């Protein structure tokens, strides 16, 4: 791939062009979805279990592996910050990936993503639960959804209470 010296290099696009089988996942997918507060320190991708990843690992890319039949679950096309199209995962798949990888990702990053997911108007709980079943994390996802449902309900009740008190004054 050739580029002019006066152009910005789109690292995600370059990696996608060099490794067309990769799918941007976890922190990188959250960033591409606009659900992360910051650009990830290292790019995260997912590959089929049988695919070699030594070169990607050596270049500083965090590689996750998954069975072939689950690789394309939630696959979408996203735009990089420089406007190039790359393959990544949707919100629900990213949620599942964060939960599945919660021991290898900063807990604050996991909590932030989950909180943003539940604030999103585009969340699809039925799709999330279908994916959770496919990845055998249904029980854990259900716990997260119950906790955040209570938090959202409590938050809404608090806002109503504050609004009503301010009207009385």
mmCIF file of N, CA, C and O in Angstrom, residues 154-169:
data_model
loop_
_atom_site.group_PDB
_atom_site.id
_atom_site.type_symbol
_atom_site.label_atom_id
_atom_site.label_comp_id
_atom_site.label_asym_id
_atom_site.label_seq_id
_atom_site.Cartn_x
_atom_site.Cartn_y
_atom_site.Cartn_z
ATOM 1 N N UNK A 154 -33.909 3.655 38.915
ATOM 2 C CA UNK A 154 -33.610 4.513 40.050
ATOM 3 C C UNK A 154 -33.214 5.907 39.575
ATOM 4 O O UNK A 154 -33.646 6.912 40.130
ATOM 5 N N UNK A 155 -32.406 5.978 38.534
ATOM 6 C CA UNK A 155 -31.976 7.255 37.977
ATOM 7 C C UNK A 155 -33.174 8.056 37.464
ATOM 8 O O UNK A 155 -33.284 9.261 37.702
ATOM 9 N N UNK A 156 -34.076 7.383 36.770
ATOM 10 C CA UNK A 156 -35.278 8.037 36.252
ATOM 11 C C UNK A 156 -36.147 8.542 37.394
ATOM 12 O O UNK A 156 -36.643 9.671 37.364
ATOM 13 N N UNK A 157 -36.317 7.718 38.428
ATOM 14 C CA UNK A 157 -37.116 8.124 39.587
ATOM 15 C C UNK A 157 -36.489 9.332 40.278
ATOM 16 O O UNK A 157 -37.192 10.247 40.697
ATOM 17 N N UNK A 158 -35.164 9.342 40.387
ATOM 18 C CA UNK A 158 -34.464 10.461 41.006
ATOM 19 C C UNK A 158 -34.663 11.742 40.201
ATOM 20 O O UNK A 158 -34.926 12.805 40.770
ATOM 21 N N UNK A 159 -34.581 11.649 38.884
ATOM 22 C CA UNK A 159 -34.791 12.829 38.038
ATOM 23 C C UNK A 159 -36.201 13.372 38.204
ATOM 24 O O UNK A 159 -36.406 14.585 38.284
ATOM 25 N N UNK A 160 -37.187 12.490 38.269
ATOM 26 C CA UNK A 160 -38.581 12.916 38.458
ATOM 27 C C UNK A 160 -38.736 13.593 39.806
ATOM 28 O O UNK A 160 -39.376 14.644 39.927
ATOM 29 N N UNK A 161 -38.139 13.017 40.842
ATOM 30 C CA UNK A 161 -38.215 13.590 42.183
ATOM 31 C C UNK A 161 -37.600 14.987 42.209
ATOM 32 O O UNK A 161 -38.203 15.926 42.735
ATOM 33 N N UNK A 162 -36.424 15.140 41.622
ATOM 34 C CA UNK A 162 -35.753 16.452 41.577
ATOM 35 C C UNK A 162 -36.594 17.450 40.784
ATOM 36 O O UNK A 162 -36.771 18.598 41.205
ATOM 37 N N UNK A 163 -37.136 17.019 39.658
ATOM 38 C CA UNK A 163 -37.973 17.884 38.832
ATOM 39 C C UNK A 163 -39.206 18.346 39.609
ATOM 40 O O UNK A 163 -39.561 19.524 39.595
ATOM 41 N N UNK A 164 -39.850 17.420 40.310
ATOM 42 C CA UNK A 164 -41.047 17.758 41.086
ATOM 43 C C UNK A 164 -40.715 18.699 42.236
ATOM 44 O O UNK A 164 -41.476 19.625 42.530
ATOM 45 N N UNK A 165 -39.589 18.500 42.907
ATOM 46 C CA UNK A 165 -39.180 19.385 44.006
ATOM 47 C C UNK A 165 -38.886 20.790 43.499
ATOM 48 O O UNK A 165 -39.212 21.759 44.159
ATOM 49 N N UNK A 166 -38.244 20.874 42.346
ATOM 50 C CA UNK A 166 -37.912 22.194 41.817
ATOM 51 C C UNK A 166 -39.173 22.950 41.372
ATOM 52 O O UNK A 166 -39.226 24.166 41.417
ATOM 53 N N UNK A 167 -40.198 22.233 40.954
ATOM 54 C CA UNK A 167 -41.470 22.863 40.561
ATOM 55 C C UNK A 167 -42.184 23.445 41.789
ATOM 56 O O UNK A 167 -42.871 24.437 41.688
ATOM 57 N N UNK A 168 -42.039 22.773 42.937
ATOM 58 C CA UNK A 168 -42.706 23.218 44.153
ATOM 59 C C UNK A 168 -42.099 24.508 44.686
ATOM 60 O O UNK A 168 -42.747 25.253 45.389
ATOM 61 N N UNK A 169 -40.874 24.764 44.376
ATOM 62 C CA UNK A 169 -40.183 25.957 44.894
ATOM 63 C C UNK A 169 -40.537 27.119 44.097
ATOM 64 O O UNK A 169 -40.905 27.939 43.746
#
